[in-house]
Coordinates of C-alpha atoms and ligand atoms in Angstrom, one line a residue:
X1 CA 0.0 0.0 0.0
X2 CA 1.4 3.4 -1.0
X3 CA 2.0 6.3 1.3
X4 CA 0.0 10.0 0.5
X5 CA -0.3 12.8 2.9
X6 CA -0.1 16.3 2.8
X7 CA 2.8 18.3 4.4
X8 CA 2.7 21.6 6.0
X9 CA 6.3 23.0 5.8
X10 CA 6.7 25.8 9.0
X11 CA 9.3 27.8 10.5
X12 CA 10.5 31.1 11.2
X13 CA 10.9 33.8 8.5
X14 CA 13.9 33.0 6.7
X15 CA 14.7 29.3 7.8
X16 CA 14.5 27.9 4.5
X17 CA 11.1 26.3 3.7
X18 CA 11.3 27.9 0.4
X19 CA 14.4 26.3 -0.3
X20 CA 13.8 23.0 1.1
X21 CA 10.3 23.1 -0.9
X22 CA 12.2 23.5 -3.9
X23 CA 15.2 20.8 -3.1
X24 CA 12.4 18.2 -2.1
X25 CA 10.3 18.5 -5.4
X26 CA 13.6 18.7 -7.7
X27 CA 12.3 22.1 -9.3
X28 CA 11.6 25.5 -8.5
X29 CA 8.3 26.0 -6.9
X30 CA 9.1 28.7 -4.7
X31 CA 10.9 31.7 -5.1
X32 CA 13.7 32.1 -2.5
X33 CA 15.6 35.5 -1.3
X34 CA 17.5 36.2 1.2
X35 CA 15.0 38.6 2.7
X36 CA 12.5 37.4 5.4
X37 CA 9.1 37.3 4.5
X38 CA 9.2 36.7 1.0
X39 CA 6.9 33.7 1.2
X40 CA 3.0 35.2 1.0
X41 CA 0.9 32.3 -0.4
X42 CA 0.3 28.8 0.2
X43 CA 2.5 26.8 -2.2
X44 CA 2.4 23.4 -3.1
X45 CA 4.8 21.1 -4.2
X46 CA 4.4 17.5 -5.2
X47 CA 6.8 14.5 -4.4
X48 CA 5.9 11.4 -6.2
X49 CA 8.0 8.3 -5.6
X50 CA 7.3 4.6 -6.3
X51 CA 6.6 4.6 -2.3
X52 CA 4.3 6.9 -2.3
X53 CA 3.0 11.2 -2.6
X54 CA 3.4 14.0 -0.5
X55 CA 2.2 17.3 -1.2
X56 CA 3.6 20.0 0.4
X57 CA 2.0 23.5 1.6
X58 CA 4.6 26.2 1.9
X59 CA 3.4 28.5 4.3
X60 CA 4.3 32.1 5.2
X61 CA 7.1 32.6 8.1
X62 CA 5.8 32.5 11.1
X63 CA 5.7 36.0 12.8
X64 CA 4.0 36.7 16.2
X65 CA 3.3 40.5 15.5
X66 CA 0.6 42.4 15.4
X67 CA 0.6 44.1 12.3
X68 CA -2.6 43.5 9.9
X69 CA -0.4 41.7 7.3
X70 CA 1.4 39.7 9.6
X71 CA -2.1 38.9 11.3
X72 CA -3.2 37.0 8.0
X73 CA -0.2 35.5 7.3
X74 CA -0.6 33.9 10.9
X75 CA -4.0 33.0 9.6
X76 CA -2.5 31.2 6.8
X77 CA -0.2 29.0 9.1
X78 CA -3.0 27.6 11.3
X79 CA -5.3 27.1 8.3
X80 CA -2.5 25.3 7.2
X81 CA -2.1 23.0 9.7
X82 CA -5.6 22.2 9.8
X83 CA -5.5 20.9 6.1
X84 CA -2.3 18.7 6.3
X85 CA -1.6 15.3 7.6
X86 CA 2.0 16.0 8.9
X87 CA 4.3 19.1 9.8
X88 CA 7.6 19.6 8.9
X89 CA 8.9 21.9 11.1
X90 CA 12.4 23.9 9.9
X91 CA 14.7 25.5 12.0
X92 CA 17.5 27.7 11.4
X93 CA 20.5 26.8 12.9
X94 CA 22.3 29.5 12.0
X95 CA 20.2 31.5 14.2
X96 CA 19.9 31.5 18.2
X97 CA 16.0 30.4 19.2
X98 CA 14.1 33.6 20.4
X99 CA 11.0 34.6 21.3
X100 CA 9.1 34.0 17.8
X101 CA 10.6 30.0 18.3
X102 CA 9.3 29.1 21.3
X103 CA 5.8 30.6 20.4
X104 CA 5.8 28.7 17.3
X105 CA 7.4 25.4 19.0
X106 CA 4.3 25.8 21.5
X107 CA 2.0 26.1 19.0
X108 CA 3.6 22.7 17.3
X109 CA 3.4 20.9 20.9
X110 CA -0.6 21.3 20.5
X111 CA -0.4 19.6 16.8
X112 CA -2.4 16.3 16.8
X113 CA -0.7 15.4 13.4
X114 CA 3.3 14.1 13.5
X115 CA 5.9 17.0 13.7
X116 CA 9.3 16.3 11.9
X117 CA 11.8 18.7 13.2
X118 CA 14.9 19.4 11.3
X119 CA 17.6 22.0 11.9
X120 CA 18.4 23.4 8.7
X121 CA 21.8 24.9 7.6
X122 CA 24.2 22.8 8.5
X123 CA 26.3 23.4 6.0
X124 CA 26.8 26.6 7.8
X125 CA 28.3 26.9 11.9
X126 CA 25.1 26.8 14.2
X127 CA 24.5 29.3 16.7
X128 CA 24.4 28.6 20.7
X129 CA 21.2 28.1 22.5
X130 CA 19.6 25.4 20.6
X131 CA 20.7 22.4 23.1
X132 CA 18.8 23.9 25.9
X133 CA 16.0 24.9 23.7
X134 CA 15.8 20.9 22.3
X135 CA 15.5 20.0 26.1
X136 CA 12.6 21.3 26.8
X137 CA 11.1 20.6 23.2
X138 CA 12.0 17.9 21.3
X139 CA 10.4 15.4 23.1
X140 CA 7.2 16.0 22.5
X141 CA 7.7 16.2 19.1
X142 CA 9.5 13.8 16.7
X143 CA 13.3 13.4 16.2
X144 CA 15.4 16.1 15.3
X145 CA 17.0 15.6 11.8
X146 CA 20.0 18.0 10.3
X147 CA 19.8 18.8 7.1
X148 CA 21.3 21.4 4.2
X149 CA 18.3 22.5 2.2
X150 CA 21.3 24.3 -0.2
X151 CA 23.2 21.8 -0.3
X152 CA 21.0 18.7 -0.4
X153 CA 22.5 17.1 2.8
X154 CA 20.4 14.7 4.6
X155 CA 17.5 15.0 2.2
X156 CA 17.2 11.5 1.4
X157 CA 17.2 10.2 5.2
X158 CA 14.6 13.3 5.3
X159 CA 12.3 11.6 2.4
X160 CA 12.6 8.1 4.4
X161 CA 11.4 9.6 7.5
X162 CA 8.5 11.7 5.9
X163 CA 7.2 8.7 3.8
X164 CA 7.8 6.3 7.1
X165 CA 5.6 8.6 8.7
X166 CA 3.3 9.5 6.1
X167 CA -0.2 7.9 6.3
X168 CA -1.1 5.0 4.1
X169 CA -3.4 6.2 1.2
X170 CA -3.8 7.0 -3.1
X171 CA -2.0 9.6 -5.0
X172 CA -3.8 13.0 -4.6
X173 CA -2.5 14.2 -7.9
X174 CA -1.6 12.5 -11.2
X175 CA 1.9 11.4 -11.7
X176 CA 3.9 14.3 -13.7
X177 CA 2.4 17.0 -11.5
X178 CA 4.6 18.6 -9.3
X179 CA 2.8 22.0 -8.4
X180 CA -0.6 22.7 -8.4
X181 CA -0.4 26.8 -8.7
X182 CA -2.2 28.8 -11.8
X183 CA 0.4 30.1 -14.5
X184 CA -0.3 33.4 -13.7
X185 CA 0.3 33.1 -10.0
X186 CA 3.4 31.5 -11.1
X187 CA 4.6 34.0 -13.5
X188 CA 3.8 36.9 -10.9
X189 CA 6.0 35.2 -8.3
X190 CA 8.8 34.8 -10.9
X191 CA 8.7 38.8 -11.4
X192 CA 8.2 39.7 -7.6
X193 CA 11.5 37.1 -6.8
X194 CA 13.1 39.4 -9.3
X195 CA 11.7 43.1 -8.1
X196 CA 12.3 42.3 -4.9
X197 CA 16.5 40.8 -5.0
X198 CA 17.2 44.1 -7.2
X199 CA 15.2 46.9 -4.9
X200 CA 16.7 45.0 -1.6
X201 CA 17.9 47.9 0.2
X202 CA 15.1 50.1 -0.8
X203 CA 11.5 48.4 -1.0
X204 CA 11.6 44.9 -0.4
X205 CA 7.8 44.2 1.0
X206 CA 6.0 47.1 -0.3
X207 CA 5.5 45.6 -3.8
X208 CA 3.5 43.2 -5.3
X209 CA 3.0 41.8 -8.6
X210 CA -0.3 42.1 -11.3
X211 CA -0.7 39.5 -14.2
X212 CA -3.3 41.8 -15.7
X213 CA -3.1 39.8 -19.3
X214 CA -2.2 36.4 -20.6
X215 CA -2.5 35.9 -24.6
X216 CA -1.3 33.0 -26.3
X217 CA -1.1 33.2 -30.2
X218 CA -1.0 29.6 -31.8
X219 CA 0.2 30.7 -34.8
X220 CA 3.5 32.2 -33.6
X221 CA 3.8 30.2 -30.4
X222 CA 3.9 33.4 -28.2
X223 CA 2.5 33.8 -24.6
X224 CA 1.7 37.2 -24.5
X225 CA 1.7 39.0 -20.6
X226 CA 1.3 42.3 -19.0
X227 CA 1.9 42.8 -15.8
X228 CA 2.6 45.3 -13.1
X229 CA 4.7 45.6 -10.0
X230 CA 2.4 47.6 -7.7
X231 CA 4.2 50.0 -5.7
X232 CA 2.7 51.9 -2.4
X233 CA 3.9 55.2 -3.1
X234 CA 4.9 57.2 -6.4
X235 CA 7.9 58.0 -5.1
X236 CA 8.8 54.1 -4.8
X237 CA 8.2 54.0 -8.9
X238 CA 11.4 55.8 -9.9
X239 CA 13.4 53.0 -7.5
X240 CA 12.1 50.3 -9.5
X241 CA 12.3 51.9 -12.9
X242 CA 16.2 52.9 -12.2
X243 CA 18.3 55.5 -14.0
X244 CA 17.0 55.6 -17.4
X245 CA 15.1 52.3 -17.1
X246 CA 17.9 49.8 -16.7
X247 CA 16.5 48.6 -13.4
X248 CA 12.9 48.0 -14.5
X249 CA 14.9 46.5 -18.0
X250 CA 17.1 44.0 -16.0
X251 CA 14.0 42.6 -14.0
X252 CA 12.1 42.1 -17.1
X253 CA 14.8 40.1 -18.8
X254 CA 15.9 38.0 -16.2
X255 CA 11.9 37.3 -15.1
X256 CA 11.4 36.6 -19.3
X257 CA 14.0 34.3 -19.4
X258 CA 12.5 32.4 -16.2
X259 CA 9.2 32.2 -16.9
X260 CA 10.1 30.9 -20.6
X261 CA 11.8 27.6 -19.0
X262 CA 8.1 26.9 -17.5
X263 CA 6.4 27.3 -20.8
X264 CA 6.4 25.8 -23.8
X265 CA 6.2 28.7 -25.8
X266 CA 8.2 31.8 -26.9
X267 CA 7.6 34.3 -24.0
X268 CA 7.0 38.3 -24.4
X269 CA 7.1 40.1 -21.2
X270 CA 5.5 43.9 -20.9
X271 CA 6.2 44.8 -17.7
X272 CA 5.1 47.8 -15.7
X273 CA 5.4 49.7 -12.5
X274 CA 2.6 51.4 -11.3
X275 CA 1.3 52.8 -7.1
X276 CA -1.4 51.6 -5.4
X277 CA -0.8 53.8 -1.8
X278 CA -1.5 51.9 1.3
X279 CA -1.9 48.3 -0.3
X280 CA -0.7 46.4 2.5
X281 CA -3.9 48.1 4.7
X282 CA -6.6 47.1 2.4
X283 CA -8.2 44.2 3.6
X284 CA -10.0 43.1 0.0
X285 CA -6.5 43.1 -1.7
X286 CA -4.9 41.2 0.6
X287 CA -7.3 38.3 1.1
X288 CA -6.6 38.3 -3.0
X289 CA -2.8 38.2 -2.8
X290 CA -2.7 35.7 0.1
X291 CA -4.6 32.9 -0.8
Ligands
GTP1 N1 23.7 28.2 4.2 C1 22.4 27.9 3.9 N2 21.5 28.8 3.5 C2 20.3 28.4 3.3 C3 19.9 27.0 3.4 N3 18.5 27.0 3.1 C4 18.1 28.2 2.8 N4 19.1 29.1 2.9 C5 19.1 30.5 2.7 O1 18.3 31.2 3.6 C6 17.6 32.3 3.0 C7 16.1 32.1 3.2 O2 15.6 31.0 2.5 P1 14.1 30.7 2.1 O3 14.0 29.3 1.5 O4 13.6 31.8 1.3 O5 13.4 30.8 3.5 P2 11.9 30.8 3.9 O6 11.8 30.1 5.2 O7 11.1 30.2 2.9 O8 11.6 32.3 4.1 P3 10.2 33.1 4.2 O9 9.6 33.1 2.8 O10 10.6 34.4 4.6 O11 9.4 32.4 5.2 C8 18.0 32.3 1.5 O12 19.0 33.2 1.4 C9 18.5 30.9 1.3 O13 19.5 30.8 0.3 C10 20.9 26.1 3.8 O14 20.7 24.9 3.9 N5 22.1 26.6 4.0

């Protein structure tokens, strides 16, 4: 009997979930930065092996603030965790356990479902503090596990443990699928990975990205799109655009070239910057952008 569950990846902002999504399902799913936070939908990648399928929901970094966008993020990770069958919980080890951990680890010791912990990063020197934090914790949840999401360390003894534990049950998804997001939620996460690694310093989570059109033309095998990156003030468009364009130029080629390894056809990019003041407040937009 085959294995099939679904898998709720959680962890502090910035422990690598993103990364570990992507070296689990073998292809890019979701887009990783260095910048905390980047993570704003639910993503799902799909892992199917002779043994068995897990599907796994990438949620948002878990943030214990009160700020209205953190608030629904926050949503996002107990909705999670209602929907799944397991948790994979990721750690950075890099990073000394604060405040944000141990509310999150509390949350997990409440979970009905299995919890796999592992520490992430161990390719890199670990910071102090996470002994003590593992004594009070890591008993009442399941073995701790290191593992290099970068470098692909301990992924395989990772994939035995989640399929050991896994539930016994039938593929959710056919065979060859290994994500179950709409193109244009793919594309506009392709462009925001890109907006947001050049305006770093300036911008990072004051944008967001608009597919306002798709075309496809049969007869030339082009995918037509337009699309914006939404801005919150004007004075945040001239940032994105760059001296004499190159900015807004660069993020359009390197996004074109991207999006055209997902497609099968020739891909023409029209990308735009426009402001949309105070997005991050409005509670309609927001239920839109974090689904
Ligand atoms: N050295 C090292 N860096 C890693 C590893 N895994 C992830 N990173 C880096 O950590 C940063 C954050 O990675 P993400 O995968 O975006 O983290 P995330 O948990 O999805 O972040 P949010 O979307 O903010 O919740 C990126 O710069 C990654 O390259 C790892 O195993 N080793």
């Amino acid at each position: 009997m085959s294995k099939s569950a679904f898998v709720a990846i959680v962890g502090r902002p910035s422990a690598g979930k993103s990364t570990l999504l992507n070296t689990l399902c073998g292809e890019k799913i979701s887009i990783v930065t260095p910048l905390p936070q980047t993570t704003r939908n639910k993503v799902r990648g799909i892992l199917t092996e002779s043994r068995g399928q897990l599907v796994f929901v990438d949620t948002p970094g878990f943030h214990d603030s009160q700020r209205k966008f953190n608030l629904h993020m926050r949503d996002l990770v107990s909705g999670a965790l209602e929907e799944t069958d397991m948790v994979l919980y990721v750690i950075d080890a890099t990073r000394s356990p604060g405040q944000e951990e141990q509310a999150l680890a509390q949350l997990l010791t409440q979970e009905d479902h299995p919890v796999i912990t592992v520490l992430n990063k161990s390719d890199a020197p670990p910071a102090p503090g996470w002994e003590d934090f593992f004594a009070t914790f890591r008993d009442s949840n399941a073995p701790g596990l290191s593992i290099s999401a970068a470098t692909g360390q301990g992924i395989e003894a990772l994939k035995d443990l989640l399929f050991e534990s896994a539930p016994e049950g039938d593929p959710m998804y056919p065979e060859e699928y290994y994500t179950d997001q709409d193109p244009s939620f793919r594309i506009s996460e392709i462009i925001r990975e890109q907006a947001m690694l050049r305006n770093r310093d300036e911008i990072p989570h004051s944008l967001y990205v608009e597919v306002a059109d798709l075309e496809e033309d049969p007869d030339t095998n082009l995918l037509w799109i337009r699309a914006f990156i939404v801005v919150e003030r004007e004075s945040q468009k001239g940032i994105v655009v760059g001296k004499g364009g190159t900015q807004i130029k660069a993020i359009r080629q390197t996004a074109q070239k991207e999006i055209a390894r997902l497609f099968p056809q020739k891909i023409h990019l029209d990308l735009r910057v426009k402001a949309s003041p105070k997005w991050r407040n409005k509670d309609a937009l927001l239920r839109r952008l974090i689904r």
